[in-house]
Amino acid sequence: MAFTAEQLAANPLFVEALKAFAIQLRGRYDEQPRLARFLASHQRWLLSQAAFALHLEYDPDEPNSGLTTTRLREIVTTGRAASRNTVLNFLDQLVSYRFAKIAGDPARRPRRFEAADVTTKAMFGWMVANLAALDGLDGGNRAKTLMEKPELFKLIQPQVARRSFDNIQWREPPRRVAMFLWTEAGGLVMDELIRRVRLSEEADGRFDIGRVDARLMAEQFMMSRTHLQRLFRKAIDENCLQWQDETKKSNLWFTADFLAEYCRWQAVKFSIVDQVFEEVSGKLASEGECDAAHRSAAVGEP
């Protein structure tokens, strides 16, 4: 039975699952920093997931199917996640950075885009990391199943993308979460802070995340140090973070209520991933049993 968002948010192991997920994402950033940083805001996440879903849904028998500017614009502007110009700029950057390419004749209209191999690998890895985090909660084998049956990915990703986009709780994060996630490279910063949370060291409704070197973090994530320091100041004003030492301003606390708020938001997406995985894998397993039964009947087996 797939987890609901409420079950995940209430699960005491969910924070550890998010930490493990953040560590996985950091590893993927180290492997492909330019791609990871390109997608490290919630708006870019929504755009990339929708774009990749359209890419996977391409049908050669339907000339206007697949990832086109018009089709992507229809999805994201309907949900008011981005403007028409943002969509155009996003696709131009995908091609410029070689994360996607124009399929066939560039002069043909509408132009169709195809994901590059590096993008497909990253999206597959992201899905595996999500499933592995869920496995950590119940000892399941979701990630292993996808690794062994990669064909499931083409069926799972478009549904995860569309359901995530249609869910306003995920599409529009709570204000304090959005403060991080709607900023450039904010997703990378949030993952780093979550990775540092020491659950065993809670004190007065807050968790120790140790010393944070804004200069080094900004350097690692290829972002402006001024931008990062401004983000930290806002987070402290909003009681997301607290200085442990007001004078030196180096060591930080992560407040428990902000962690709970972030967990509730992440739980929405993880529940969608779990529900889609269960539906798709269950349907394929059922179809496989039917095919086996038909083959048995055809050869006269009991």
PDB file of C-alpha atoms in Angstrom:
ATOM      1  CA  MET A   1       0.000   0.000   0.000  1.00  0.00           C
ATOM      2  CA  ALA A   2       1.468   3.335  -1.082  1.00  0.00           C
ATOM      3  CA  PHE A   3       2.183   5.944   1.576  1.00  0.00           C
ATOM      4  CA  THR A   4      -0.091   8.958   1.833  1.00  0.00           C
ATOM      5  CA  ALA A   5       1.409  12.407   2.356  1.00  0.00           C
ATOM      6  CA  GLU A   6       0.007  12.447   5.886  1.00  0.00           C
ATOM      7  CA  GLN A   7       1.585   9.096   6.731  1.00  0.00           C
ATOM      8  CA  LEU A   8       4.958  10.205   5.433  1.00  0.00           C
ATOM      9  CA  ALA A   9       4.943  13.523   7.269  1.00  0.00           C
ATOM     10  CA  ALA A  10       4.045  11.742  10.527  1.00  0.00           C
ATOM     11  CA  ASN A  11       6.660   9.003  10.098  1.00  0.00           C
ATOM     12  CA  PRO A  12       9.586   9.593  12.494  1.00  0.00           C
ATOM     13  CA  LEU A  13      11.933   8.038   9.911  1.00  0.00           C
ATOM     14  CA  PHE A  14      10.948  10.440   7.157  1.00  0.00           C
ATOM     15  CA  VAL A  15      13.517  13.079   8.129  1.00  0.00           C
ATOM     16  CA  GLU A  16      16.269  10.476   7.871  1.00  0.00           C
ATOM     17  CA  ALA A  17      14.886   9.496   4.463  1.00  0.00           C
ATOM     18  CA  LEU A  18      15.057  13.146   3.379  1.00  0.00           C
ATOM     19  CA  LYS A  19      18.631  13.378   4.657  1.00  0.00           C
ATOM     20  CA  ALA A  20      19.586  10.288   2.663  1.00  0.00           C
ATOM     21  CA  PHE A  21      17.844  11.770  -0.382  1.00  0.00           C
ATOM     22  CA  ALA A  22      19.717  15.059   0.056  1.00  0.00           C
ATOM     23  CA  ILE A  23      23.015  13.172   0.230  1.00  0.00           C
ATOM     24  CA  GLN A  24      22.134  11.352  -2.998  1.00  0.00           C
ATOM     25  CA  LEU A  25      21.329  14.647  -4.703  1.00  0.00           C
ATOM     26  CA  ARG A  26      24.586  16.172  -3.509  1.00  0.00           C
ATOM     27  CA  GLY A  27      26.446  13.247  -5.057  1.00  0.00           C
ATOM     28  CA  ARG A  28      24.650  13.847  -8.335  1.00  0.00           C
ATOM     29  CA  TYR A  29      25.539  17.543  -8.134  1.00  0.00           C
ATOM     30  CA  ASP A  30      29.205  16.620  -7.742  1.00  0.00           C
ATOM     31  CA  GLU A  31      28.911  14.421 -10.857  1.00  0.00           C
ATOM     32  CA  GLN A  32      27.010  16.932 -13.016  1.00  0.00           C
ATOM     33  CA  PRO A  33      27.209  20.356 -11.330  1.00  0.00           C
ATOM     34  CA  ARG A  34      26.034  22.393 -14.297  1.00  0.00           C
ATOM     35  CA  LEU A  35      22.929  20.290 -14.882  1.00  0.00           C
ATOM     36  CA  ALA A  36      22.075  20.006 -11.170  1.00  0.00           C
ATOM     37  CA  ARG A  37      22.453  23.734 -10.640  1.00  0.00           C
ATOM     38  CA  PHE A  38      20.390  24.489 -13.741  1.00  0.00           C
ATOM     39  CA  LEU A  39      17.458  22.621 -12.174  1.00  0.00           C
ATOM     40  CA  ALA A  40      17.995  23.754  -8.572  1.00  0.00           C
ATOM     41  CA  SER A  41      14.921  25.937  -8.188  1.00  0.00           C
ATOM     42  CA  HIS A  42      11.325  24.790  -7.889  1.00  0.00           C
ATOM     43  CA  GLN A  43      10.268  26.563 -11.066  1.00  0.00           C
ATOM     44  CA  ARG A  44      13.015  24.818 -13.041  1.00  0.00           C
ATOM     45  CA  TRP A  45      11.998  21.522 -11.388  1.00  0.00           C
ATOM     46  CA  LEU A  46       8.418  21.954 -12.581  1.00  0.00           C
ATOM     47  CA  LEU A  47       9.543  22.958 -16.077  1.00  0.00           C
ATOM     48  CA  SER A  48      12.051  20.100 -16.404  1.00  0.00           C
ATOM     49  CA  GLN A  49       9.674  17.412 -15.172  1.00  0.00           C
ATOM     50  CA  ALA A  50       6.898  18.599 -17.497  1.00  0.00           C
ATOM     51  CA  ALA A  51       9.316  18.869 -20.425  1.00  0.00           C
ATOM     52  CA  PHE A  52      10.743  15.398 -19.861  1.00  0.00           C
ATOM     53  CA  ALA A  53       7.242  13.919 -19.578  1.00  0.00           C
ATOM     54  CA  LEU A  54       6.367  15.371 -22.993  1.00  0.00           C
ATOM     55  CA  HIS A  55       9.648  14.025 -24.379  1.00  0.00           C
ATOM     56  CA  LEU A  56       8.816  10.499 -23.173  1.00  0.00           C
ATOM     57  CA  GLU A  57       5.258  10.713 -24.498  1.00  0.00           C
ATOM     58  CA  TYR A  58       6.392  11.321 -28.079  1.00  0.00           C
ATOM     59  CA  ASP A  59       4.542   9.094 -30.563  1.00  0.00           C
ATOM     60  CA  PRO A  60       6.008   8.879 -34.113  1.00  0.00           C
ATOM     61  CA  ASP A  61       2.461   8.313 -35.430  1.00  0.00           C
ATOM     62  CA  GLU A  62       1.401  11.678 -33.992  1.00  0.00           C
ATOM     63  CA  PRO A  63       3.565  14.393 -35.609  1.00  0.00           C
ATOM     64  CA  ASN A  64       2.639  17.087 -33.085  1.00  0.00           C
ATOM     65  CA  SER A  65       3.341  14.952 -30.015  1.00  0.00           C
ATOM     66  CA  GLY A  66       6.458  15.153 -27.847  1.00  0.00           C
ATOM     67  CA  LEU A  67       8.256  18.151 -26.385  1.00  0.00           C
ATOM     68  CA  THR A  68       7.391  21.308 -28.281  1.00  0.00           C
ATOM     69  CA  THR A  69       7.279  24.903 -27.110  1.00  0.00           C
ATOM     70  CA  THR A  70       3.510  25.061 -27.492  1.00  0.00           C
ATOM     71  CA  ARG A  71       2.815  21.889 -25.546  1.00  0.00           C
ATOM     72  CA  LEU A  72       5.145  22.802 -22.700  1.00  0.00           C
ATOM     73  CA  ARG A  73       3.711  26.308 -22.574  1.00  0.00           C
ATOM     74  CA  GLU A  74       0.180  24.899 -22.328  1.00  0.00           C
ATOM     75  CA  ILE A  75       1.098  22.854 -19.270  1.00  0.00           C
ATOM     76  CA  VAL A  76       3.082  25.394 -17.285  1.00  0.00           C
ATOM     77  CA  THR A  77       1.060  28.536 -18.066  1.00  0.00           C
ATOM     78  CA  THR A  78      -2.182  26.760 -17.188  1.00  0.00           C
ATOM     79  CA  GLY A  79      -0.758  26.123 -13.720  1.00  0.00           C
ATOM     80  CA  ARG A  80       0.740  29.645 -13.660  1.00  0.00           C
ATOM     81  CA  ALA A  81       4.157  28.161 -12.861  1.00  0.00           C
ATOM     82  CA  ALA A  82       5.943  30.219 -15.494  1.00  0.00           C
ATOM     83  CA  SER A  83       5.339  32.798 -18.199  1.00  0.00           C
ATOM     84  CA  ARG A  84       5.489  32.188 -21.929  1.00  0.00           C
ATOM     85  CA  ASN A  85       8.864  33.956 -22.119  1.00  0.00           C
ATOM     86  CA  THR A  86      10.241  31.843 -19.267  1.00  0.00           C
ATOM     87  CA  VAL A  87       9.289  28.681 -21.168  1.00  0.00           C
ATOM     88  CA  LEU A  88      11.010  29.922 -24.311  1.00  0.00           C
ATOM     89  CA  ASN A  89      14.130  30.892 -22.374  1.00  0.00           C
ATOM     90  CA  PHE A  90      14.148  27.534 -20.588  1.00  0.00           C
ATOM     91  CA  LEU A  91      14.082  25.553 -23.845  1.00  0.00           C
ATOM     92  CA  ASP A  92      16.731  27.788 -25.409  1.00  0.00           C
ATOM     93  CA  GLN A  93      19.000  27.167 -22.418  1.00  0.00           C
ATOM     94  CA  LEU A  94      18.415  23.398 -22.582  1.00  0.00           C
ATOM     95  CA  VAL A  95      19.685  23.406 -26.150  1.00  0.00           C
ATOM     96  CA  SER A  96      22.495  25.883 -25.449  1.00  0.00           C
ATOM     97  CA  TYR A  97      23.818  23.764 -22.543  1.00  0.00           C
ATOM     98  CA  ARG A  98      23.303  20.577 -24.596  1.00  0.00           C
ATOM     99  CA  PHE A  99      20.831  19.121 -22.125  1.00  0.00           C
ATOM    100  CA  ALA A 100      18.440  18.766 -25.078  1.00  0.00           C
ATOM    101  CA  LYS A 101      18.611  18.965 -28.850  1.00  0.00           C
ATOM    102  CA  ILE A 102      16.265  19.799 -31.694  1.00  0.00           C
ATOM    103  CA  ALA A 103      14.909  16.621 -33.267  1.00  0.00           C
ATOM    104  CA  GLY A 104      14.951  16.336 -37.044  1.00  0.00           C
ATOM    105  CA  ASP A 105      14.885  19.389 -39.303  1.00  0.00           C
ATOM    106  CA  PRO A 106      15.360  22.612 -37.261  1.00  0.00           C
ATOM    107  CA  ALA A 107      13.298  24.490 -39.851  1.00  0.00           C
ATOM    108  CA  ARG A 108      10.282  22.257 -39.298  1.00  0.00           C
ATOM    109  CA  ARG A 109       7.441  23.720 -37.266  1.00  0.00           C
ATOM    110  CA  PRO A 110       6.567  23.039 -34.597  1.00  0.00           C
ATOM    111  CA  ARG A 111      10.118  22.213 -33.515  1.00  0.00           C
ATOM    112  CA  ARG A 112      10.382  19.128 -31.353  1.00  0.00           C
ATOM    113  CA  PHE A 113      13.061  18.743 -28.678  1.00  0.00           C
ATOM    114  CA  GLU A 114      14.717  15.564 -27.435  1.00  0.00           C
ATOM    115  CA  ALA A 115      16.469  15.063 -24.094  1.00  0.00           C
ATOM    116  CA  ALA A 116      20.200  14.420 -24.233  1.00  0.00           C
ATOM    117  CA  ASP A 117      21.585  11.214 -22.752  1.00  0.00           C
ATOM    118  CA  VAL A 118      23.024  13.080 -19.764  1.00  0.00           C
ATOM    119  CA  THR A 119      19.569  14.481 -18.976  1.00  0.00           C
ATOM    120  CA  THR A 120      17.871  11.098 -19.298  1.00  0.00           C
ATOM    121  CA  LYS A 121      20.451   9.540 -16.998  1.00  0.00           C
ATOM    122  CA  ALA A 122      19.966  12.307 -14.435  1.00  0.00           C
ATOM    123  CA  MET A 123      16.172  12.035 -14.497  1.00  0.00           C
ATOM    124  CA  PHE A 124      16.343   8.253 -14.118  1.00  0.00           C
ATOM    125  CA  GLY A 125      18.784   8.649 -11.221  1.00  0.00           C
ATOM    126  CA  TRP A 126      16.473  11.170  -9.562  1.00  0.00           C
ATOM    127  CA  MET A 127      13.604   8.693  -9.707  1.00  0.00           C
ATOM    128  CA  VAL A 128      15.764   5.897  -8.278  1.00  0.00           C
ATOM    129  CA  ALA A 129      16.836   8.190  -5.425  1.00  0.00           C
ATOM    130  CA  ASN A 130      13.199   8.973  -4.595  1.00  0.00           C
ATOM    131  CA  LEU A 131      12.279   5.296  -4.572  1.00  0.00           C
ATOM    132  CA  ALA A 132      15.328   4.421  -2.463  1.00  0.00           C
ATOM    133  CA  ALA A 133      14.250   7.002   0.129  1.00  0.00           C
ATOM    134  CA  LEU A 134      10.814   5.372   0.286  1.00  0.00           C
ATOM    135  CA  ASP A 135      12.436   1.944   0.608  1.00  0.00           C
ATOM    136  CA  GLY A 136      14.288   3.227   3.642  1.00  0.00           C
ATOM    137  CA  LEU A 137      10.950   3.693   5.391  1.00  0.00           C
ATOM    138  CA  ASP A 138       9.472   0.221   4.923  1.00  0.00           C
ATOM    139  CA  GLY A 139      12.284  -2.017   3.667  1.00  0.00           C
ATOM    140  CA  GLY A 140      10.743  -2.140   0.187  1.00  0.00           C
ATOM    141  CA  ASN A 141      12.475  -2.893  -3.113  1.00  0.00           C
ATOM    142  CA  ARG A 142      11.123  -0.100  -5.311  1.00  0.00           C
ATOM    143  CA  ALA A 143      14.534   1.216  -6.375  1.00  0.00           C
ATOM    144  CA  LYS A 144      15.814  -2.280  -7.137  1.00  0.00           C
ATOM    145  CA  THR A 145      12.713  -3.015  -9.198  1.00  0.00           C
ATOM    146  CA  LEU A 146      13.201   0.101 -11.325  1.00  0.00           C
ATOM    147  CA  MET A 147      16.899  -0.680 -11.807  1.00  0.00           C
ATOM    148  CA  GLU A 148      16.020  -4.196 -12.946  1.00  0.00           C
ATOM    149  CA  LYS A 149      13.089  -3.038 -15.096  1.00  0.00           C
ATOM    150  CA  PRO A 150      14.119   0.377 -16.477  1.00  0.00           C
ATOM    151  CA  GLU A 151      11.219   0.240 -18.924  1.00  0.00           C
ATOM    152  CA  LEU A 152       9.004   1.197 -15.983  1.00  0.00           C
ATOM    153  CA  PHE A 153      10.579   4.650 -15.987  1.00  0.00           C
ATOM    154  CA  LYS A 154       8.875   5.687 -19.216  1.00  0.00           C
ATOM    155  CA  LEU A 155       5.513   4.884 -17.636  1.00  0.00           C
ATOM    156  CA  ILE A 156       6.205   6.327 -14.181  1.00  0.00           C
ATOM    157  CA  GLN A 157       7.901   9.666 -14.880  1.00  0.00           C
ATOM    158  CA  PRO A 158       5.149  11.307 -16.988  1.00  0.00           C
ATOM    159  CA  GLN A 159       2.504  10.459 -14.396  1.00  0.00           C
ATOM    160  CA  VAL A 160       4.663  11.694 -11.523  1.00  0.00           C
ATOM    161  CA  ALA A 161       5.329  14.936 -13.414  1.00  0.00           C
ATOM    162  CA  ARG A 162       1.687  15.584 -14.279  1.00  0.00           C
ATOM    163  CA  ARG A 163       0.286  14.682 -10.862  1.00  0.00           C
ATOM    164  CA  SER A 164       2.944  16.764  -9.121  1.00  0.00           C
ATOM    165  CA  PHE A 165       2.188  19.704 -11.358  1.00  0.00           C
ATOM    166  CA  ASP A 166      -1.570  19.361 -10.811  1.00  0.00           C
ATOM    167  CA  ASN A 167      -1.167  19.238  -7.025  1.00  0.00           C
ATOM    168  CA  ILE A 168      -1.272  22.822  -5.773  1.00  0.00           C
ATOM    169  CA  GLN A 169       0.263  21.824  -2.432  1.00  0.00           C
ATOM    170  CA  TRP A 170       3.412  20.722  -4.251  1.00  0.00           C
ATOM    171  CA  ARG A 171       3.304  23.260  -7.071  1.00  0.00           C
ATOM    172  CA  GLU A 172       3.050  26.181  -4.642  1.00  0.00           C
ATOM    173  CA  PRO A 173       5.309  25.550  -1.612  1.00  0.00           C
ATOM    174  CA  PRO A 174       4.586  27.157   1.774  1.00  0.00           C
ATOM    175  CA  ARG A 175       5.936  30.704   1.996  1.00  0.00           C
ATOM    176  CA  ARG A 176       9.051  29.883   4.040  1.00  0.00           C
ATOM    177  CA  VAL A 177       9.904  26.856   1.880  1.00  0.00           C
ATOM    178  CA  ALA A 178       9.337  28.938  -1.248  1.00  0.00           C
ATOM    179  CA  MET A 179      11.798  31.508   0.103  1.00  0.00           C
ATOM    180  CA  PHE A 180      14.511  28.920  -0.588  1.00  0.00           C
ATOM    181  CA  LEU A 181      13.034  26.912  -3.451  1.00  0.00           C
ATOM    182  CA  TRP A 182      11.957  29.766  -5.722  1.00  0.00           C
ATOM    183  CA  THR A 183      15.458  31.285  -5.676  1.00  0.00           C
ATOM    184  CA  GLU A 184      18.299  30.379  -8.038  1.00  0.00           C
ATOM    185  CA  ALA A 185      20.240  27.405  -6.634  1.00  0.00           C
ATOM    186  CA  GLY A 186      17.961  27.492  -3.578  1.00  0.00           C
ATOM    187  CA  GLY A 187      17.256  23.782  -3.863  1.00  0.00           C
ATOM    188  CA  LEU A 188      20.951  23.014  -3.505  1.00  0.00           C
ATOM    189  CA  VAL A 189      21.165  25.172  -0.382  1.00  0.00           C
ATOM    190  CA  MET A 190      18.107  23.512   1.151  1.00  0.00           C
ATOM    191  CA  ASP A 191      19.462  20.020   0.477  1.00  0.00           C
ATOM    192  CA  GLU A 192      22.752  20.990   2.093  1.00  0.00           C
ATOM    193  CA  LEU A 193      21.012  22.319   5.219  1.00  0.00           C
ATOM    194  CA  ILE A 194      18.814  19.204   5.510  1.00  0.00           C
ATOM    195  CA  ARG A 195      21.870  16.994   5.098  1.00  0.00           C
ATOM    196  CA  ARG A 196      23.470  18.755   8.073  1.00  0.00           C
ATOM    197  CA  VAL A 197      20.521  18.391  10.488  1.00  0.00           C
ATOM    198  CA  ARG A 198      21.575  16.373  13.538  1.00  0.00           C
ATOM    199  CA  LEU A 199      18.387  14.806  14.832  1.00  0.00           C
ATOM    200  CA  SER A 200      20.097  13.468  17.959  1.00  0.00           C
ATOM    201  CA  GLU A 201      21.070  16.986  18.969  1.00  0.00           C
ATOM    202  CA  GLU A 202      17.702  18.712  19.292  1.00  0.00           C
ATOM    203  CA  ALA A 203      17.546  21.452  21.908  1.00  0.00           C
ATOM    204  CA  ASP A 204      14.637  23.794  22.607  1.00  0.00           C
ATOM    205  CA  GLY A 205      12.856  23.016  19.340  1.00  0.00           C
ATOM    206  CA  ARG A 206      15.856  23.348  17.066  1.00  0.00           C
ATOM    207  CA  PHE A 207      18.587  21.207  15.524  1.00  0.00           C
ATOM    208  CA  ASP A 208      22.305  21.810  15.243  1.00  0.00           C
ATOM    209  CA  ILE A 209      23.571  22.118  11.656  1.00  0.00           C
ATOM    210  CA  GLY A 210      27.046  23.242  12.643  1.00  0.00           C
ATOM    211  CA  ARG A 211      29.228  25.889  11.071  1.00  0.00           C
ATOM    212  CA  VAL A 212      28.067  27.273   7.747  1.00  0.00           C
ATOM    213  CA  ASP A 213      30.702  29.012   5.634  1.00  0.00           C
ATOM    214  CA  ALA A 214      28.674  31.189   3.263  1.00  0.00           C
ATOM    215  CA  ARG A 215      31.698  31.973   1.100  1.00  0.00           C
ATOM    216  CA  LEU A 216      32.572  28.309   0.591  1.00  0.00           C
ATOM    217  CA  MET A 217      28.950  27.233   0.055  1.00  0.00           C
ATOM    218  CA  ALA A 218      28.399  29.970  -2.519  1.00  0.00           C
ATOM    219  CA  GLU A 219      31.571  28.877  -4.288  1.00  0.00           C
ATOM    220  CA  GLN A 220      30.510  25.217  -4.301  1.00  0.00           C
ATOM    221  CA  PHE A 221      27.077  25.989  -5.718  1.00  0.00           C
ATOM    222  CA  MET A 222      28.311  28.632  -8.194  1.00  0.00           C
ATOM    223  CA  MET A 223      26.150  31.364  -6.739  1.00  0.00           C
ATOM    224  CA  SER A 224      26.668  34.883  -5.465  1.00  0.00           C
ATOM    225  CA  ARG A 225      27.897  35.079  -1.889  1.00  0.00           C
ATOM    226  CA  THR A 226      25.798  38.228  -1.423  1.00  0.00           C
ATOM    227  CA  HIS A 227      22.710  36.369  -2.651  1.00  0.00           C
ATOM    228  CA  LEU A 228      23.343  33.490  -0.245  1.00  0.00           C
ATOM    229  CA  GLN A 229      23.964  35.775   2.735  1.00  0.00           C
ATOM    230  CA  ARG A 230      20.760  37.648   1.922  1.00  0.00           C
ATOM    231  CA  LEU A 231      18.905  34.334   1.833  1.00  0.00           C
ATOM    232  CA  PHE A 232      20.287  33.345   5.231  1.00  0.00           C
ATOM    233  CA  ARG A 233      19.288  36.720   6.697  1.00  0.00           C
ATOM    234  CA  LYS A 234      15.725  36.232   5.464  1.00  0.00           C
ATOM    235  CA  ALA A 235      15.658  32.682   6.840  1.00  0.00           C
ATOM    236  CA  ILE A 236      16.777  33.947  10.244  1.00  0.00           C
ATOM    237  CA  ASP A 237      14.195  36.741  10.190  1.00  0.00           C
ATOM    238  CA  GLU A 238      11.521  34.124   9.399  1.00  0.00           C
ATOM    239  CA  ASN A 239      12.748  31.836  12.207  1.00  0.00           C
ATOM    240  CA  CYS A 240      13.791  29.061   9.827  1.00  0.00           C
ATOM    241  CA  LEU A 241      17.373  29.326  11.065  1.00  0.00           C
ATOM    242  CA  GLN A 242      18.956  30.786  14.193  1.00  0.00           C
ATOM    243  CA  TRP A 243      22.515  31.807  14.998  1.00  0.00           C
ATOM    244  CA  GLN A 244      24.100  29.805  17.798  1.00  0.00           C
ATOM    245  CA  ASP A 245      26.558  32.627  18.355  1.00  0.00           C
ATOM    246  CA  GLU A 246      25.183  36.090  17.614  1.00  0.00           C
ATOM    247  CA  THR A 247      28.640  37.649  17.686  1.00  0.00           C
ATOM    248  CA  LYS A 248      30.543  35.354  15.329  1.00  0.00           C
ATOM    249  CA  LYS A 249      27.493  34.354  13.236  1.00  0.00           C
ATOM    250  CA  SER A 250      28.984  31.071  12.014  1.00  0.00           C
ATOM    251  CA  ASN A 251      27.178  28.128  13.641  1.00  0.00           C
ATOM    252  CA  LEU A 252      23.473  27.692  12.926  1.00  0.00           C
ATOM    253  CA  TRP A 253      20.358  26.044  14.319  1.00  0.00           C
ATOM    254  CA  PHE A 254      17.611  24.672  12.047  1.00  0.00           C
ATOM    255  CA  THR A 255      14.249  25.194  13.755  1.00  0.00           C
ATOM    256  CA  ALA A 256      12.015  22.177  14.346  1.00  0.00           C
ATOM    257  CA  ASP A 257       8.847  23.860  13.070  1.00  0.00           C
ATOM    258  CA  PHE A 258      10.530  24.766   9.766  1.00  0.00           C
ATOM    259  CA  LEU A 259      11.805  21.198   9.414  1.00  0.00           C
ATOM    260  CA  ALA A 260       8.268  19.891   9.988  1.00  0.00           C
ATOM    261  CA  GLU A 261       6.913  22.355   7.405  1.00  0.00           C
ATOM    262  CA  TYR A 262       9.507  21.233   4.846  1.00  0.00           C
ATOM    263  CA  CYS A 263       8.760  17.567   5.572  1.00  0.00           C
ATOM    264  CA  ARG A 264       5.033  18.089   5.006  1.00  0.00           C
ATOM    265  CA  TRP A 265       5.756  19.690   1.642  1.00  0.00           C
ATOM    266  CA  GLN A 266       8.210  16.996   0.518  1.00  0.00           C
ATOM    267  CA  ALA A 267       5.766  14.310   1.680  1.00  0.00           C
ATOM    268  CA  VAL A 268       3.315  15.438  -1.018  1.00  0.00           C
ATOM    269  CA  LYS A 269       5.774  14.663  -3.811  1.00  0.00           C
ATOM    270  CA  PHE A 270       7.029  11.424  -2.282  1.00  0.00           C
ATOM    271  CA  SER A 271       3.458  10.154  -1.869  1.00  0.00           C
ATOM    272  CA  ILE A 272       2.791  10.876  -5.555  1.00  0.00           C
ATOM    273  CA  VAL A 273       5.945   8.972  -6.556  1.00  0.00           C
ATOM    274  CA  ASP A 274       4.914   6.033  -4.367  1.00  0.00           C
ATOM    275  CA  GLN A 275       1.336   5.946  -5.641  1.00  0.00           C
ATOM    276  CA  VAL A 276       2.378   6.062  -9.294  1.00  0.00           C
ATOM    277  CA  PHE A 277       5.058   3.410  -8.786  1.00  0.00           C
ATOM    278  CA  GLU A 278       2.561   1.090  -7.076  1.00  0.00           C
ATOM    279  CA  GLU A 279      -0.062   1.576  -9.788  1.00  0.00           C
ATOM    280  CA  VAL A 280       2.325   1.101 -12.717  1.00  0.00           C
ATOM    281  CA  SER A 281       4.250  -1.870 -11.297  1.00  0.00           C
ATOM    282  CA  GLY A 282       1.017  -3.498 -10.103  1.00  0.00           C
ATOM    283  CA  LYS A 283      -0.609  -3.110 -13.513  1.00  0.00           C
ATOM    284  CA  LEU A 284       2.397  -4.591 -15.314  1.00  0.00           C
ATOM    285  CA  ALA A 285       2.574  -7.490 -12.870  1.00  0.00           C
ATOM    286  CA  SER A 286      -1.120  -8.179 -13.430  1.00  0.00           C
ATOM    287  CA  GLU A 287      -0.702  -8.047 -17.206  1.00  0.00           C
ATOM    288  CA  GLY A 288       2.260 -10.423 -16.929  1.00  0.00           C
ATOM    289  CA  GLU A 289       0.142 -12.917 -14.983  1.00  0.00           C
ATOM    290  CA  CYS A 290      -2.602 -12.705 -17.615  1.00  0.00           C
ATOM    291  CA  ASP A 291      -0.100 -13.286 -20.434  1.00  0.00           C
ATOM    292  CA  ALA A 292       1.305 -16.309 -18.602  1.00  0.00           C
ATOM    293  CA  ALA A 293      -2.175 -17.717 -18.090  1.00  0.00           C
ATOM    294  CA  HIS A 294      -3.002 -17.288 -21.778  1.00  0.00           C
ATOM    295  CA  ARG A 295       0.236 -18.999 -22.806  1.00  0.00           C
ATOM    296  CA  SER A 296      -0.493 -21.890 -20.455  1.00  0.00           C
ATOM    297  CA  ALA A 297      -4.011 -22.273 -21.829  1.00  0.00           C
ATOM    298  CA  ALA A 298      -2.690 -22.233 -25.398  1.00  0.00           C
ATOM    299  CA  VAL A 299      -0.420 -25.219 -24.780  1.00  0.00           C
ATOM    300  CA  GLY A 300      -2.975 -27.088 -22.720  1.00  0.00           C
ATOM    301  CA  GLU A 301      -1.255 -26.744 -19.333  1.00  0.00           C
ATOM    302  CA  PRO A 302      -3.461 -27.179 -16.269  1.00  0.00           C
TER     303      PRO A 302
END
